[in-house]
Coordinates of C-alpha atoms in Angstrom, one line a residue:
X43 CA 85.2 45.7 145.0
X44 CA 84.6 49.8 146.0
X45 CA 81.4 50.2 147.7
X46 CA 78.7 51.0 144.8
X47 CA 76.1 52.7 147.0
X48 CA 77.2 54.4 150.0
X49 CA 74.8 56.7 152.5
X50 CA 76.5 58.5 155.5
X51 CA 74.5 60.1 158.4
X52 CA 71.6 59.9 157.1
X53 CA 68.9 61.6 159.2
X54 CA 65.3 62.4 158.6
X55 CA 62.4 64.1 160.4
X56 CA 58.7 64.5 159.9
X57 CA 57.3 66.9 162.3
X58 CA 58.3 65.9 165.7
X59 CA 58.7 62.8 164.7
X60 CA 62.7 61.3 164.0
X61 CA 62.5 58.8 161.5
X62 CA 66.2 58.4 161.0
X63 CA 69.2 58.9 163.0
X64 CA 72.7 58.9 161.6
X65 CA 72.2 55.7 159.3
X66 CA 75.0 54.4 157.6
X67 CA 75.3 51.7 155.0
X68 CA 77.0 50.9 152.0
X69 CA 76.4 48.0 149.1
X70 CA 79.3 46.5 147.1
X71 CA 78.9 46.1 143.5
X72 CA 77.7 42.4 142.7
X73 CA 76.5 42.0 146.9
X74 CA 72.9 41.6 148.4
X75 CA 72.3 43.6 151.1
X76 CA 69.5 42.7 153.7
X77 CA 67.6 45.2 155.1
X78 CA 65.6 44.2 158.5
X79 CA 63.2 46.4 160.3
X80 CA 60.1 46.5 162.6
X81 CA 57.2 47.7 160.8
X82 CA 57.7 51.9 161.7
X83 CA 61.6 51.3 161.9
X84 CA 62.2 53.3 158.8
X85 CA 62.8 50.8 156.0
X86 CA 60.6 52.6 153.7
X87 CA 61.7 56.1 154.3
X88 CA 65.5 55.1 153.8
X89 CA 64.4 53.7 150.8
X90 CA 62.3 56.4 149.7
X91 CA 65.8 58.9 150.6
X92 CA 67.6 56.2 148.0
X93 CA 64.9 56.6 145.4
X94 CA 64.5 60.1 145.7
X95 CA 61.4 60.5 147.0
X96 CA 62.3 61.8 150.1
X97 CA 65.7 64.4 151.0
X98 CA 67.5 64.0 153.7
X99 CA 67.8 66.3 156.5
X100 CA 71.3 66.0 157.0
X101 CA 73.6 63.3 155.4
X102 CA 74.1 62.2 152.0
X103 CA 74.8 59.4 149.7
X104 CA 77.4 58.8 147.2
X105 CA 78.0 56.3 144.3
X106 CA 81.2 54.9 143.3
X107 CA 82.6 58.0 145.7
X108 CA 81.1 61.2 143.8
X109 CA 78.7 62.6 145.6
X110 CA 75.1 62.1 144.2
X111 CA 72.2 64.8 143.6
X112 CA 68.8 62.5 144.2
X113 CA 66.5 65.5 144.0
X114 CA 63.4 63.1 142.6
X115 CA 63.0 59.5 141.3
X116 CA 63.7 60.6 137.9
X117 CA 67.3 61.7 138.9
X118 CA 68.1 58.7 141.4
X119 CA 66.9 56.7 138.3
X120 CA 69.3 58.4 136.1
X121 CA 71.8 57.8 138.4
X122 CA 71.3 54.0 138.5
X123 CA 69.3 53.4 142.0
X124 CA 65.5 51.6 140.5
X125 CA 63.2 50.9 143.7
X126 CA 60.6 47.8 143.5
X127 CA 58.2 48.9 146.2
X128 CA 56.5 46.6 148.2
X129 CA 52.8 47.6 147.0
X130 CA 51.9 46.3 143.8
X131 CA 48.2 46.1 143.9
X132 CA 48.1 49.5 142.1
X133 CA 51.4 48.8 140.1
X134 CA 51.4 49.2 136.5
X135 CA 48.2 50.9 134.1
X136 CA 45.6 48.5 134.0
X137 CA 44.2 49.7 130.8
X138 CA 47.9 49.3 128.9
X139 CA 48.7 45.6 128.1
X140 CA 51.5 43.9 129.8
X141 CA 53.6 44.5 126.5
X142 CA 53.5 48.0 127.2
X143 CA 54.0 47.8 130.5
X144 CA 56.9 45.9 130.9
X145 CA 58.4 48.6 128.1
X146 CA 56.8 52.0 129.3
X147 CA 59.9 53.3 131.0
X148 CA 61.6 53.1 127.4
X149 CA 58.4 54.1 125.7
X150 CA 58.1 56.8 127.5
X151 CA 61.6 57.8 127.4
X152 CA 61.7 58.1 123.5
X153 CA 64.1 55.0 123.5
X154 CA 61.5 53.2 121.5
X155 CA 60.0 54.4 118.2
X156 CA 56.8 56.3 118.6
X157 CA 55.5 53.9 116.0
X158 CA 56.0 50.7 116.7
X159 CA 54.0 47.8 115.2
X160 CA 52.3 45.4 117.8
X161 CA 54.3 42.1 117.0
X162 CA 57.6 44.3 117.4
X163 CA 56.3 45.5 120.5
X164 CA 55.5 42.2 121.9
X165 CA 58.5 40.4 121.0
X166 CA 60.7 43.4 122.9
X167 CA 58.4 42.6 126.0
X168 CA 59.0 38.8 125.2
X169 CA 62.4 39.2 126.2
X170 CA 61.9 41.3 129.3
X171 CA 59.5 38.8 130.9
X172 CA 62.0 35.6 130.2
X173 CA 64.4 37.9 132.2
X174 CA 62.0 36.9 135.4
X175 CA 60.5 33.7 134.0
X176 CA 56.9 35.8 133.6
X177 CA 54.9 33.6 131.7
X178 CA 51.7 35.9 130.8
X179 CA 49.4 36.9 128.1
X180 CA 51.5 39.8 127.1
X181 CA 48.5 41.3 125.1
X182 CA 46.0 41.2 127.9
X183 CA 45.2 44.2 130.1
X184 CA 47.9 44.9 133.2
X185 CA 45.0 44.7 135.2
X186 CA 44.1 41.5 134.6
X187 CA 47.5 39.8 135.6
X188 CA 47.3 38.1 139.7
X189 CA 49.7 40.3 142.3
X190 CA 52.4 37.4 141.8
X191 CA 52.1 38.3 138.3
X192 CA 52.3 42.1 138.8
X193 CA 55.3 41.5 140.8
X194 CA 57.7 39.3 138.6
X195 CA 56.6 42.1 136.0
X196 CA 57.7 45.2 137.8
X197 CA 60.9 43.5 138.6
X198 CA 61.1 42.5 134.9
X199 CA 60.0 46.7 134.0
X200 CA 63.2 47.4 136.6
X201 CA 65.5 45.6 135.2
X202 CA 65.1 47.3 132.0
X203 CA 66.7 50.4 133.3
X204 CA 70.0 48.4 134.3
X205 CA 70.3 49.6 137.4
X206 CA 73.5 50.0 139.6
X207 CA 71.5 49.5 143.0
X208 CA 68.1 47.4 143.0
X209 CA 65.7 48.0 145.8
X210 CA 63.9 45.0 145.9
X211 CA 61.1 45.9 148.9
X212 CA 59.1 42.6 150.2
X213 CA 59.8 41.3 146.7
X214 CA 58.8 37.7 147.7
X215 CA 55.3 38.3 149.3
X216 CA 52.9 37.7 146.6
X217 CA 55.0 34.9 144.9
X218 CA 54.8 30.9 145.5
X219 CA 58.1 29.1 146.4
X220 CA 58.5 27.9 142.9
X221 CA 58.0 31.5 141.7
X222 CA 60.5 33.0 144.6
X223 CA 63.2 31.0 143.9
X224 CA 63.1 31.7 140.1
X225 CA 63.7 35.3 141.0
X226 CA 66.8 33.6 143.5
X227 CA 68.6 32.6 140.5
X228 CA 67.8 36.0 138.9
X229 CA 69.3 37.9 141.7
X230 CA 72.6 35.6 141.3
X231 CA 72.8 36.3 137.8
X232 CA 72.4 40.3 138.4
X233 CA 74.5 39.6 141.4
X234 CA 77.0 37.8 138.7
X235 CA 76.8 41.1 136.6
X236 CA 78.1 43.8 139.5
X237 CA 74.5 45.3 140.3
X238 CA 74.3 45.8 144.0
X239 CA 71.2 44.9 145.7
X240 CA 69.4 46.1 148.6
X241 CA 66.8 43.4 149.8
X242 CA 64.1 44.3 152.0
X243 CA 62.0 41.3 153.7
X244 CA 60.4 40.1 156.4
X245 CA 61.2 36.3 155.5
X246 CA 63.9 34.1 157.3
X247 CA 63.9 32.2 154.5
X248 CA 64.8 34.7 151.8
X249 CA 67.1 35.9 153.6
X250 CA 68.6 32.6 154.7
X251 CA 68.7 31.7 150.6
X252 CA 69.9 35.3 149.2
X253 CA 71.6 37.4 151.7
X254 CA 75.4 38.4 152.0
X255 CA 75.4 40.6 154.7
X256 CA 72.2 42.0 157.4
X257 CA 72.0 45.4 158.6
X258 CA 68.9 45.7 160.8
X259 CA 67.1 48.6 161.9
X260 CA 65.1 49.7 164.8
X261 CA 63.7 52.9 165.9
X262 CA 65.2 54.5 162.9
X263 CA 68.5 53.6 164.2
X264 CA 71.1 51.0 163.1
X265 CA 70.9 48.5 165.6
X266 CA 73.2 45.5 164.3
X267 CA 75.3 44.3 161.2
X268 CA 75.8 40.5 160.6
X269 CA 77.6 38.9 157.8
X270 CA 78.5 35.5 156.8
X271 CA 77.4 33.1 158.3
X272 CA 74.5 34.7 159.2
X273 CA 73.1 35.0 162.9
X274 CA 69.4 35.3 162.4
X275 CA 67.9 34.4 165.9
X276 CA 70.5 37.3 166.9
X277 CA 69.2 39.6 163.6
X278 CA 66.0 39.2 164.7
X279 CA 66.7 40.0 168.1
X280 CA 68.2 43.4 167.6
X281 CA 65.1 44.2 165.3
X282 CA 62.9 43.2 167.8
X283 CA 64.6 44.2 170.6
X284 CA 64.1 41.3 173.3
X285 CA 65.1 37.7 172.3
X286 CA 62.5 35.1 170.4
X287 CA 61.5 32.1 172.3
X288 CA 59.4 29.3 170.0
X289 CA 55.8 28.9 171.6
X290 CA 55.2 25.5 172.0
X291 CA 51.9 24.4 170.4
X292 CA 48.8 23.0 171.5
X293 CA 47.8 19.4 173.0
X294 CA 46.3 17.3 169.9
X295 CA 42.9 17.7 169.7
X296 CA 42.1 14.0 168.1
X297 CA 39.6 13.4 170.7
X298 CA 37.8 16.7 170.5
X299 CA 34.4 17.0 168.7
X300 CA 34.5 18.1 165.1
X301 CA 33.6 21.8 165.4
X302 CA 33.4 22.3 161.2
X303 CA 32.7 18.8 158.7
X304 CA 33.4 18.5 154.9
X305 CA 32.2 15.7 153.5
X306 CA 33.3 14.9 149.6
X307 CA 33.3 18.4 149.0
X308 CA 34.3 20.1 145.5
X309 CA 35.5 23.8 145.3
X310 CA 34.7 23.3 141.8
X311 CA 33.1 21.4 139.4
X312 CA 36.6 19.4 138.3
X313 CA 38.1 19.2 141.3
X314 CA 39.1 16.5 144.2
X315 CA 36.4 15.8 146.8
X316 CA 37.4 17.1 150.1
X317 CA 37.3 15.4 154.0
X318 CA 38.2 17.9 156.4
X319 CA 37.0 18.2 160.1
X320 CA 38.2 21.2 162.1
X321 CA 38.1 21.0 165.9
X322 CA 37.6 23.5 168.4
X323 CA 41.0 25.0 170.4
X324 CA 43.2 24.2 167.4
X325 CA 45.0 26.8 164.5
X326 CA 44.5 24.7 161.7
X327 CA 47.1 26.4 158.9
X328 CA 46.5 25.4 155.0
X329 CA 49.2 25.4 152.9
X330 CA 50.0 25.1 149.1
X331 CA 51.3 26.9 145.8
X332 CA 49.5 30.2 144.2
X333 CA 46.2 28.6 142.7
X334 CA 46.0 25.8 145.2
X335 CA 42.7 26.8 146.7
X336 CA 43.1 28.2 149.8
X337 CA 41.1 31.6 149.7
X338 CA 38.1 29.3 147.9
X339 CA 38.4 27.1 151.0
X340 CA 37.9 29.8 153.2
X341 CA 35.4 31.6 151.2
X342 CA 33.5 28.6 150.7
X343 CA 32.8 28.5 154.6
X344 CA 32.4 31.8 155.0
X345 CA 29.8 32.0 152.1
X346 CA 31.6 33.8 149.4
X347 CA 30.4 31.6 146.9
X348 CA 29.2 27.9 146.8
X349 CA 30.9 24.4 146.4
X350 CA 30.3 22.3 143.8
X351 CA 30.0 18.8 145.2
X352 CA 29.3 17.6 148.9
X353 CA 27.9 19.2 152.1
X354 CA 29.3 21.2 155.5
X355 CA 27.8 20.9 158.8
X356 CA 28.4 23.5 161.2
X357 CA 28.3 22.1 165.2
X358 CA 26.3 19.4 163.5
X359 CA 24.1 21.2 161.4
X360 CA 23.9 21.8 157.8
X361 CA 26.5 24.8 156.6
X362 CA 25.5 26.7 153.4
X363 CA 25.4 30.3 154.3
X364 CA 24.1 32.3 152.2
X365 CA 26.5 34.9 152.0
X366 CA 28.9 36.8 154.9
X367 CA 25.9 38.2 156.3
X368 CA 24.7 35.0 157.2
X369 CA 28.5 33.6 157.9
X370 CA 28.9 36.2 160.7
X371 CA 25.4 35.9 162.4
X372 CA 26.2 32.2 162.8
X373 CA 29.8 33.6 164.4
X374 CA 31.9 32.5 161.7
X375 CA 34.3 35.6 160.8
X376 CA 36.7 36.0 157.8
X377 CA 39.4 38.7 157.5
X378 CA 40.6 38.7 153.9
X379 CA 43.9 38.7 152.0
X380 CA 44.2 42.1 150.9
X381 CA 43.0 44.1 154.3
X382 CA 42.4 47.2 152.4
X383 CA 40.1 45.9 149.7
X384 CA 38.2 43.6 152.3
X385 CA 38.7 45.2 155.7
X386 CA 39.8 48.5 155.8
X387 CA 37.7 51.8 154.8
X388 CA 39.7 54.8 152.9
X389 CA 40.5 57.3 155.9
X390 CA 38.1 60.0 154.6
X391 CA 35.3 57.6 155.5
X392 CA 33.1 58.5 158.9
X393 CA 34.1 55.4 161.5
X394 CA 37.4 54.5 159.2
X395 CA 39.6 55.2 162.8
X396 CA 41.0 52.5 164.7
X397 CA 38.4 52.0 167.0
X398 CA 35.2 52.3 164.3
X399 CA 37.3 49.7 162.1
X400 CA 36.9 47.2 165.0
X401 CA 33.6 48.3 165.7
X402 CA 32.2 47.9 162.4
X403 CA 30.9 44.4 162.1
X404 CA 29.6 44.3 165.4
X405 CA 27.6 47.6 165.3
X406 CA 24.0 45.5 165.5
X407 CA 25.2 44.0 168.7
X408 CA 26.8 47.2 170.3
X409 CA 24.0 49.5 169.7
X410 CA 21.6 50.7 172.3
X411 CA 17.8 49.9 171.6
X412 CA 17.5 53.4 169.8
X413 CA 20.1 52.3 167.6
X414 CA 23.2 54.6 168.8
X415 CA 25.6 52.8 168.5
X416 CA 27.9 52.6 172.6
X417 CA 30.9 54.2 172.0
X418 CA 31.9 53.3 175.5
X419 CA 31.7 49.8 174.0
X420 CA 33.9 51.1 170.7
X421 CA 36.4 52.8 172.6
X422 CA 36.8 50.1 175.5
X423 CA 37.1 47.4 172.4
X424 CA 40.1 49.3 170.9
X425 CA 41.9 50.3 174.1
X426 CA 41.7 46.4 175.0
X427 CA 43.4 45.5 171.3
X428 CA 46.2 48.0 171.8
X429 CA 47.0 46.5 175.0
X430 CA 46.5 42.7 173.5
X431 CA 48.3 42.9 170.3
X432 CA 50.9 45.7 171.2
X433 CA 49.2 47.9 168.8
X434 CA 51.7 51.0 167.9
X435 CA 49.4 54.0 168.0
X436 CA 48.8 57.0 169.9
X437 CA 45.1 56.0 170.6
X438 CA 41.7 54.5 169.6
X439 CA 41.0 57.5 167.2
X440 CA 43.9 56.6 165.3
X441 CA 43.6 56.6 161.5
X442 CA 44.6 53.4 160.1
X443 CA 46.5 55.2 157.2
X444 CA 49.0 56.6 160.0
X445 CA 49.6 53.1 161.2
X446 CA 52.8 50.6 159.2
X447 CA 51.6 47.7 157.9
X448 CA 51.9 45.5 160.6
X449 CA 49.9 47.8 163.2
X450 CA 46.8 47.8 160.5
X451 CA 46.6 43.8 160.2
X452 CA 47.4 43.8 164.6
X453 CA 43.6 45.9 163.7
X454 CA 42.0 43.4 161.2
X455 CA 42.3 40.5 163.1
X456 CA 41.2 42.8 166.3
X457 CA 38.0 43.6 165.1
X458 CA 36.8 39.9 164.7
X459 CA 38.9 38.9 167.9
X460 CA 36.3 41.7 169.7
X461 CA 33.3 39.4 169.6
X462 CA 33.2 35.5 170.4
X463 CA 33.4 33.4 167.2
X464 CA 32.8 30.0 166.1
X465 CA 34.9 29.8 163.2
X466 CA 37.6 32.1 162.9
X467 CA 39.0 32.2 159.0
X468 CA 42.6 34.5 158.5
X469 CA 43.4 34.4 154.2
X470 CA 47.5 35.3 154.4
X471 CA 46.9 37.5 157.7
X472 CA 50.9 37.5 158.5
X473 CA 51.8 39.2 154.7
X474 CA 54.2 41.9 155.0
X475 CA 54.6 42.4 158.5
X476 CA 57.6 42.0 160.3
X477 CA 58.9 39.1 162.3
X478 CA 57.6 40.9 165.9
X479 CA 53.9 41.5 164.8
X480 CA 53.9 38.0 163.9
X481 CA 54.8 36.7 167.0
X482 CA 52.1 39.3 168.6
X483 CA 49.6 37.6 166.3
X484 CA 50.1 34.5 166.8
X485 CA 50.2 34.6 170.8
X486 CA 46.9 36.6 170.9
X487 CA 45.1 33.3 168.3
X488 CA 46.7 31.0 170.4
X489 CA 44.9 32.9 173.7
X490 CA 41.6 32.8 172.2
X491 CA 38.6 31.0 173.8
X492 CA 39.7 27.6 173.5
X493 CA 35.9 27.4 171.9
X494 CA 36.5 28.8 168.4
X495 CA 37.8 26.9 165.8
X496 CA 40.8 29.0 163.8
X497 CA 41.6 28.1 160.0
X498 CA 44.6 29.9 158.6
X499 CA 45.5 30.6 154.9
X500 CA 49.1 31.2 154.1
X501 CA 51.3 30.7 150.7
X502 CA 54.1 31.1 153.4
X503 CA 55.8 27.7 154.5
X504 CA 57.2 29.4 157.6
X505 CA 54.3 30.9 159.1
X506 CA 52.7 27.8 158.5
X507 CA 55.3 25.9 161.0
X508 CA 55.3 29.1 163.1
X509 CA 51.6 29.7 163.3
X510 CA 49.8 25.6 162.7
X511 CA 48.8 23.1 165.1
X512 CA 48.1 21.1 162.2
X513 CA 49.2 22.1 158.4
X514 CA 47.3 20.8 155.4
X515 CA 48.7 21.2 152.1
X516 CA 46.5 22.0 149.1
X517 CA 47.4 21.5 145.4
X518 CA 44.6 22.0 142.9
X519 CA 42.1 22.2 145.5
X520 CA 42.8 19.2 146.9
X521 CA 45.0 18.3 150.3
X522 CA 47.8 16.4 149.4
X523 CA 49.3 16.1 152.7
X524 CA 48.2 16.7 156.6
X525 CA 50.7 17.2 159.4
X526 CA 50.1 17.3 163.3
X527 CA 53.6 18.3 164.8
X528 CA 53.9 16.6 168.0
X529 CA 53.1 18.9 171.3
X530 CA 55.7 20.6 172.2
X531 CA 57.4 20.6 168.8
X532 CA 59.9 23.2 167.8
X533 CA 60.0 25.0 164.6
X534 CA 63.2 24.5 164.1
X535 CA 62.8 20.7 164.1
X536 CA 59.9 20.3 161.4
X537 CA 62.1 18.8 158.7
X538 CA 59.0 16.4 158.0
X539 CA 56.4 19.1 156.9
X540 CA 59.1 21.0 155.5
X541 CA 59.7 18.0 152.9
X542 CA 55.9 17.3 152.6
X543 CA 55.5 20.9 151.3
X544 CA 58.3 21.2 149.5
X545 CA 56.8 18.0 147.4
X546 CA 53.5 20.1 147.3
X547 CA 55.2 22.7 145.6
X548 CA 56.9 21.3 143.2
X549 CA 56.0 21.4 139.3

C-alpha cells in the first residue's frame, strides 16, 4: 500500500536547544508503527509536529503524497492525523458526563443536533464505548471515571473522528492486561480498516504483541529501524545507546528476620485475610489487575488509612501509624502513583526545584538548631542523585517541569533514597519512563542499604520480573500467588511467574 503518513527532514529547535534532526518516517495505511525513545529523545515533540501543535523548522510532512498544511490541531485533525496523548489525568471535562464526552468533538462540531434528548444522547455514546470495550456509567461525571477508564474513553472520543493516522502515546500505561489486550484487538480491526498507526510505548511487551515495524529515536535523531521479526534487545540498544545486560537478583532472604509482619489482615471489611512478612535486603514487587489492592496495601503500611481486620508489627513492634507523619518518623517512606499529585509541587512554588523537592521531607532533620534549613546539605543531596541515578539536568536548581518524565520519577524516588529508611514503599514508580531510567532505577534500589526493606507496586508484569526478588500477585485484595525466582535467574527465563500472573489476570 502507498505510504499514508510521510515526514521528511524534519527538524526542530527550541532556543539553543536541537530537538530534532533530519527525521524521517513514514506509516503505511493499515501498519502499526512503533515509536521508541529515551525520555528527552523527542517522541513528544515529533508528535506534537504531527498533531499540529508544533511547526517544523525545516521539513515537512505529506499524506497520501500532497503535501499537508498542519498549521494547528484543528487542521491536522481535519486532515485525518488524531493524537491520544500520553496524560490523561486532566483529559476530558470533569463536570460533562461521559456521554458527552465521548461525543464532544461531534457536539461541538455541529454534527449533532443542538437539541438532543438524553436517552438519544446516551445510546450514540453507547456505541462509541463498545468500540473500546468501555464499560462505564455513561451518565456519571468524566471526572469520576479511574485513569484506565479515562484512557479507553479518549481512545473511544478518537476514533470518532476516523482518523487516517492514530497517535496512540503510552496508550497502555494506566490499563490492566485484560484491558490492554482488548484495545490489541481494537488496533487489528483499525489496522483491518487501512488507518495507519503510530504507537508510542515504553513496554516490550506491547510492542512485542502489536508492532510491525520500530523506528527508534535518540538524541532527536533516528538511530535504528527494525522490522519483522523484531530485534528488541538490539531496539533497545540503539535507544539506549550501550547494550542491556539482565542484573541478576538477590540471594533468598528465607533465613533473614521479618523486617514488616501481617497477620490475618483485611484491607477491607469483605476481604481475604492477609500473611505477608517482608524481610530486610529484598525488592519485594506486588502484582495483580486494576482493583487488586495494591496501592491500599501500601497505603495501609504507610498509614493512609486503616485495615479492617488483623495487626502489623514493625521490627517487632505493633504498626498502626497514625498517618504519613507518623509513617516517616518511624523511617517508612512512600512515593505515590501519580508523582505530581503526591510528590511533586507546581514550579511556581518556593523549594519546587530539584534539589528543594528532595529536600522536602527531610527538612526537620537538615535544619540547623535555629531552624535554617543547610542548604549545603540540600545541594550536596541533589548533586549526589544526579550522579546516582544519571539524572538529565543542567543542575540542582533545576525545575522539575523542565525535566521528561523519566528524569522527575529518577527525583521522586531520590528524595526518599536521601535519608535511611526502614520500609521503602514505590506505588507504579516505573510508569511511563523509558526502558533506560528503568534500569537506572532499579540498580540504585538494588544498591540501597541492605537494611531497608523495599515493597514495589506495579500493574506491569514486566517490571515485576525486571524489578522483584520476590513477586506476589493480588486479586481482590488478596495474594493469590507468591514467586521467589531462583538467584541468579534471568528475566527472560521466568515462564513460571509469567503463567501464575497471567492466571491472576484473567476474568
Amino acid at each position: 500500500m502507498p505510504a499514508t503518513i510521510t515526514a521528511i527532514g524534519l527538524c526542530k529547535q527550541f532556543g539553543t536547544n536541537r530537538v530534532l534532526e533530519d527525521v524521517r518516517l513514514s506509516v503505511d495505511a493499515g501498519e502499526v508503527l512503533a515509536l521508541m525513545g529515551a525520555n528527552g529523545a523527542g517522541k513528544s515533540t515529533l508528535v506534537k509536529i504531527l498533531a499540529g501543535v508544533h511547526q517544523p523548522d525545516h521539513g515537512g510532512v505529506s499524506i497520501d503524497g500532497r503535501p499537508a498544511r498542519l498549521g494547528s490541531p484543528a487542521a491536522a485533525r481535519a486532515a485525518g492525523i488524531v493524537a491520544v496523548h500520553q496524560s490523561v489525568a486532566d483529559a476530558g471535562v470533569g463536570d460533562l458526563s461521559v456521554a458527552e464526552n465521548l461525543l464532544l468533538d461531534d457536539l461541538c462540531g455541529g454534527r449533532l443536533p443542538f437539541l438532543l434528548s438524553p436517552r438519544r444522547l446516551r445510546g450514540l455514546a453507547q456505541a462509541v464505548a463498545a468500540r473500546v470495550g468501555l464499560a462505564a456509567n455513561l451518565s456519571a461525571p468524566f471526572s469520576s471515571l479511574s485513569l484506565a477508564e479515562r484512557q479507553l474513553a479518549i481512545i473511544a472520543r478518537a476514533m470518532g473522528s476516523r482518523p487516517r493516522l492514530l497517535i496512540l502515546d503510552e496508550p497502555t500505561a494506566s490499563l490492566s492486561p485484560i484491558e490492554a489486550e482488548r484495545l490489541f484487538l481494537l488496533l487489528n480491526s483499525l489496522k483491518a480498516a487501512g488507518i495507519a498507526i503510530l504507537l508510542i510505548s515504553h513496554k516490550l511487551s506491547d510492542l512485542r504483541r502489536a508492532a510491525d515495524r520500530i523506528l527508534v529515536l535518540r538524541n532527536g535523531r533516528i538511530a535504528g529501524e527494525f522490522a519483522k521479526p523484531l530485534d528488541l534487545q538490539a531496539a533497545t540498544a540503539a535507544m539506549i545507546g550501550r547494550e542491556v545486560v539482565a542484573r541478576a537478583r538477590t540471594q533468598s532472604r528465607d533465613s533473614a528476620h521479618p523486617r514488616v509482619r501481617l497477620r490475618a489482615v483485611a484491607l477491607r471489611a469483605e476481604s481475604v485475610p492477609i500473611n505477608l512478612d517482608l524481610t530486610p535486603g529484598e525488592i519485594t514487587v506486588v502484582t495483580g489487575p486494576l482493583g487488586a489492592g495494591k496501592s491500599s496495601l501500601l497505603g495501609t503500611l504507610f498509614g493512609l488509612w486503616p485495615y479492617a481486620a488483623g495487626g502489623m508489627t514493625l521490627d517487632d513492634a505493633p504498626w498502626r501509624p497514625s498517618g504519613p507523619a507518623a509513617a516517616i518518623a518511624a523511617g517508612v517512606f512512600m512515593a505515590g502513583e501519580d508523582r505530581w499529585h503526591t510528590s511533586l509541587a507546581p514550579a511556581t512554588t518556593l523549594g519546587a526545584d530539584l534539589a528543594g523537592t528532595i529536600a522536602l521531607p527531610h527538612l526537620r532533620h537538615w535544619s540547623h538548631v535555629l531552624g535554617f534549613l543547610g542548604f549545603a546539605r540540600e545541594t550536596a543531596a541533589a548533586r549526589q542523585a544526579i550522579s546516582r541515578l544519571g539524572i538529565v539536568c543542567q543542575g540542582p536548581k533545576d525545575p522539575l517541569d523542565q525535566l521528561s518524565g523519566g528524569n522527575q520519577q529518577k527525583v521522586v524516588v531520590a528524595r526518599w533514597q536521601a535519608r535511611p529508611s526502614t520500609l521503602l514503599l514505590l506505588d507504579e514508580p516505573f510508569q511511563g519512563i523509558d526502558l533506560g531510567a528503568r534500569h537506572d532505577l532499579i540498580a540504585s534500589l538494588r544498591a540501597m542499604d541492605p537494611r531497608t526493606t523495599i515493597l514495589i507496586a506495579t500493574s506491569d508484569v514486566e517490571e515485576a520480573l525486571e524489578a522483584g526478588d520476590r513477586i506476589l500477585v493480588l486479586r481482590d485484595r488478596a495474594i493469590v500467588a507468591d514467586h521467589r525466582p531462583a538467584a541468579g535467574e534471568l528475566l527472560g527465563r521466568l515462564s513460571s511467574i509469567e503463567a501464575l500472573v497471567a492466571g491472576a489476570f484473567s476474568p
